[in-house]
mmCIF file of C-alpha atoms in Angstrom:
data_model
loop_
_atom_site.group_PDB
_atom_site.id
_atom_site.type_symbol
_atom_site.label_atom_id
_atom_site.label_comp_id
_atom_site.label_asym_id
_atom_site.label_seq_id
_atom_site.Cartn_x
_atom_site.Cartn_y
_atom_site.Cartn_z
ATOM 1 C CA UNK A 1 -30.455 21.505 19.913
ATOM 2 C CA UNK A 2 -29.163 18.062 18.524
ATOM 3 C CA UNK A 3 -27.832 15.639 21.394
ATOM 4 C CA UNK A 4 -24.654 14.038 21.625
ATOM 5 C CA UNK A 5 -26.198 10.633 20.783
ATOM 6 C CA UNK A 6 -28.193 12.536 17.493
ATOM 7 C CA UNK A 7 -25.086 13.940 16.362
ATOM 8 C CA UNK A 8 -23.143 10.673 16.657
ATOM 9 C CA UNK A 9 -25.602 9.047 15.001
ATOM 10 C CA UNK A 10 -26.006 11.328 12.042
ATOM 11 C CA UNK A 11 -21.536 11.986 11.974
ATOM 12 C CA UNK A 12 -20.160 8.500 12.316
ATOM 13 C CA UNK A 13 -19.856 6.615 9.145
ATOM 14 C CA UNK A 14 -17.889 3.485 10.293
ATOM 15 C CA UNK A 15 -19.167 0.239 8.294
ATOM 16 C CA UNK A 16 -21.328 -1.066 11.257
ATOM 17 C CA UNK A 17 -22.839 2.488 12.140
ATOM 18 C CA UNK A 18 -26.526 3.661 10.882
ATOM 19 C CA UNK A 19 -25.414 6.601 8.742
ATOM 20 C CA UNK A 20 -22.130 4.197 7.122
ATOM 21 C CA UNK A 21 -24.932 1.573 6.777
ATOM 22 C CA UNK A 22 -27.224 4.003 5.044
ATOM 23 C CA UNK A 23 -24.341 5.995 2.740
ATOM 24 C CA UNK A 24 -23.138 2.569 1.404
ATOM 25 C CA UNK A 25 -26.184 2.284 -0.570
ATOM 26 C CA UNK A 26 -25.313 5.292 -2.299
ATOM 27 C CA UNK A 27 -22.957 6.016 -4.889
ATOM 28 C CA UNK A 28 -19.484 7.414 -3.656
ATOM 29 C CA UNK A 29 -17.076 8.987 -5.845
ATOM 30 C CA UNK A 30 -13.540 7.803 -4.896
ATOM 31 C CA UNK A 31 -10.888 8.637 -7.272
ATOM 32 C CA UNK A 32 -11.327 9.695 -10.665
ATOM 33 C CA UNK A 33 -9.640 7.624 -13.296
ATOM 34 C CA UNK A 34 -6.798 9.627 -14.107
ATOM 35 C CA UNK A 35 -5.562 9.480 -10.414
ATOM 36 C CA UNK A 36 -4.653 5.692 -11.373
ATOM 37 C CA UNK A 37 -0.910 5.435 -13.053
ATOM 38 C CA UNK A 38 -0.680 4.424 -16.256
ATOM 39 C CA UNK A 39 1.850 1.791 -15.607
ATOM 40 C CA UNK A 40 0.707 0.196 -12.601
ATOM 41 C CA UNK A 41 -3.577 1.217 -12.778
ATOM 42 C CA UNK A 42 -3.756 0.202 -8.585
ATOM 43 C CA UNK A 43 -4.374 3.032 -5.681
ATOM 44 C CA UNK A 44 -5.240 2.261 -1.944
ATOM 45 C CA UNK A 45 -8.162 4.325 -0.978
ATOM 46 C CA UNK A 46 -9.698 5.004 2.064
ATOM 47 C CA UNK A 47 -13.564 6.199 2.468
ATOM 48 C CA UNK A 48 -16.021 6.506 5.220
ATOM 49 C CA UNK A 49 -13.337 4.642 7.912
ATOM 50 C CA UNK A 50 -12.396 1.916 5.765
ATOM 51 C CA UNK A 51 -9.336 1.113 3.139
ATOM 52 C CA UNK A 52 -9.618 0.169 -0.040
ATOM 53 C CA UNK A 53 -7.762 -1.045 -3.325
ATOM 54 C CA UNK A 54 -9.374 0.672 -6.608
ATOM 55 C CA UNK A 55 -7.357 -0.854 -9.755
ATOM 56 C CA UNK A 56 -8.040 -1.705 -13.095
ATOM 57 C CA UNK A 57 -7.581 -5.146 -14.784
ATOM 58 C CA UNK A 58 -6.001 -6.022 -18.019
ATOM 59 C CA UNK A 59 -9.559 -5.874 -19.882
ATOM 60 C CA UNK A 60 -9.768 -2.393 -18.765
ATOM 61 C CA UNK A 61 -12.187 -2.734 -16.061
ATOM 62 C CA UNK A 62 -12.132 -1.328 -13.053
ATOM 63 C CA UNK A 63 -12.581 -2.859 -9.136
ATOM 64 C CA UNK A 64 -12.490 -1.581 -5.779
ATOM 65 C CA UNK A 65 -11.818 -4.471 -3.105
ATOM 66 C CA UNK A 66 -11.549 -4.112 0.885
ATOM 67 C CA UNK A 67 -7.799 -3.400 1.115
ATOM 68 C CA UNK A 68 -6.789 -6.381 2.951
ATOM 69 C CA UNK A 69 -6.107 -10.100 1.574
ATOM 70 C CA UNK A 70 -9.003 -12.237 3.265
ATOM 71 C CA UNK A 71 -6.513 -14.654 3.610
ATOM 72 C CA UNK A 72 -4.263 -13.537 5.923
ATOM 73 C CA UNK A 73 -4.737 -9.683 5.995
ATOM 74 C CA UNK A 74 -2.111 -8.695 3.667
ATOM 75 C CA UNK A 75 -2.089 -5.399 2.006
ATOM 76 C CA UNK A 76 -3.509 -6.065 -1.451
ATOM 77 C CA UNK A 77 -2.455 -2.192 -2.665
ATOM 78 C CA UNK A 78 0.839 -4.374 -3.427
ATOM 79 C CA UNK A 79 -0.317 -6.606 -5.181
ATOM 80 C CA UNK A 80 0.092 -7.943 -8.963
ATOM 81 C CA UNK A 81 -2.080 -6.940 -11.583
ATOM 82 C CA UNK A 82 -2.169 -10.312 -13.706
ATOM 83 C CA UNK A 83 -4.077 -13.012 -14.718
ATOM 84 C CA UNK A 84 -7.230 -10.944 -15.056
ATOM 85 C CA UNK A 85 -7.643 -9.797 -11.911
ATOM 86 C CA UNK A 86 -5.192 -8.390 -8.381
ATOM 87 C CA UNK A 87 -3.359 -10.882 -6.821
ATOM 88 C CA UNK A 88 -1.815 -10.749 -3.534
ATOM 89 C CA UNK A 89 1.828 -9.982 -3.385
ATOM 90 C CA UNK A 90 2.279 -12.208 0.301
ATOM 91 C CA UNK A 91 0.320 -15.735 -0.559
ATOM 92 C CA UNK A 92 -0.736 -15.042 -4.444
ATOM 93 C CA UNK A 93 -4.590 -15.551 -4.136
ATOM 94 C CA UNK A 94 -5.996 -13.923 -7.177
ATOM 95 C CA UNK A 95 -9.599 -11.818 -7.255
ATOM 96 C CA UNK A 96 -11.299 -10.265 -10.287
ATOM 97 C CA UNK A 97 -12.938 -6.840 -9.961
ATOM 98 C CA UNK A 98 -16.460 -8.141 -8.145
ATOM 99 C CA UNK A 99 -14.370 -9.882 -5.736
ATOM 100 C CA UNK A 100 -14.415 -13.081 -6.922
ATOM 101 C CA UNK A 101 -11.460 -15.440 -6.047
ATOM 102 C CA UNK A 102 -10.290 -17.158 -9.367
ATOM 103 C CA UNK A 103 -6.755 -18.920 -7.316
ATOM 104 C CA UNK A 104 -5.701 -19.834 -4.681
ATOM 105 C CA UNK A 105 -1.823 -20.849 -5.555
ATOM 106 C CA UNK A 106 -0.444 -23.762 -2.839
ATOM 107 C CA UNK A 107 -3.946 -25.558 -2.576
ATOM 108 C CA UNK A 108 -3.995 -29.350 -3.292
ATOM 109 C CA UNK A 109 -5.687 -30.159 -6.731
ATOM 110 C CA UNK A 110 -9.353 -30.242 -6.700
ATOM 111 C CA UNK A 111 -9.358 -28.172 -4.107
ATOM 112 C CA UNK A 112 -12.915 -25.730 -3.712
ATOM 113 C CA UNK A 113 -11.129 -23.160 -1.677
ATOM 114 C CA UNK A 114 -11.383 -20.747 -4.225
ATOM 115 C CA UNK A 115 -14.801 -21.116 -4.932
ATOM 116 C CA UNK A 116 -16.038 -20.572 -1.205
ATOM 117 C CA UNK A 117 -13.396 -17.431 -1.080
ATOM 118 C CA UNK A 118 -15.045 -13.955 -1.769
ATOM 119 C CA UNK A 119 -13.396 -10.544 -1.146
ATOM 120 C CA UNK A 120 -16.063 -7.921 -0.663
ATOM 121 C CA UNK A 121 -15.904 -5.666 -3.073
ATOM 122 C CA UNK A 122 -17.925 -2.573 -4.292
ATOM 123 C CA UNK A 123 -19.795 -2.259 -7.453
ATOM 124 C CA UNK A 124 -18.879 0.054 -10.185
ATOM 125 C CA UNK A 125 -19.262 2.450 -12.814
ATOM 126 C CA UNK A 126 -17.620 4.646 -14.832
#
């Protein structure tokens, strides 16, 4: 008979746990392409005790980014789809579809904010 600890350790799939650790380096099917609208391509997911944003850009790829801003926490499932990437609806910082930051509107000029910025995201395929 499996222990409480052995079950726990085998059932809980949170992002810091051994079996969420171990499923993340596995493939997981989230939403099929056709669940995406065909006006507005962006759909807040949630897998393994975590949210997500799944979208598709204007080139037709597609990203899935940690749901919230890394800015201030805002909900990017309302964000923009523009400028080649999902931009935040609350402070406007824009990321592509491997998380990359490519602005960060209200910064000085010549600021390197956006190049130290990085929203984790999760690699692809379709």
């Amino acid at each position: 008979m499996m222990s409480s600890q052995q079950n726990d350790t085998i059932t809980r799939v949170g992002k810091d746990t051994p079996a969420g650790q171990l499923l993340r380096n596995y493939w997981q099917p989230v939403a099929l392409v056709e669940e995406l609208p065909a006006q507005r391509p962006v759909r807040a997911v949630r897998l393994m005790g975590q949210d997500f944003v799944v979208f598709k850009d204007e080139q037709g790829r597609y990203g899935m980014l940690d749901r919230d801003c890394p800015h201030r926490g805002a909900d990017l499932a309302a964000g923009r789809l523009e400028g080649g990437g999902l931009r935040c609806a609350f402070h406007g910082w824009l990321f592509d579809v491997n998380g990359s930051c490519l602005s960060t509107p209200g910064e000085p000029i010549g600021s390197t904010l956006c190049k130290k910025v990085r929203q984790s995201a999760a690699r692809q395929t379709r």
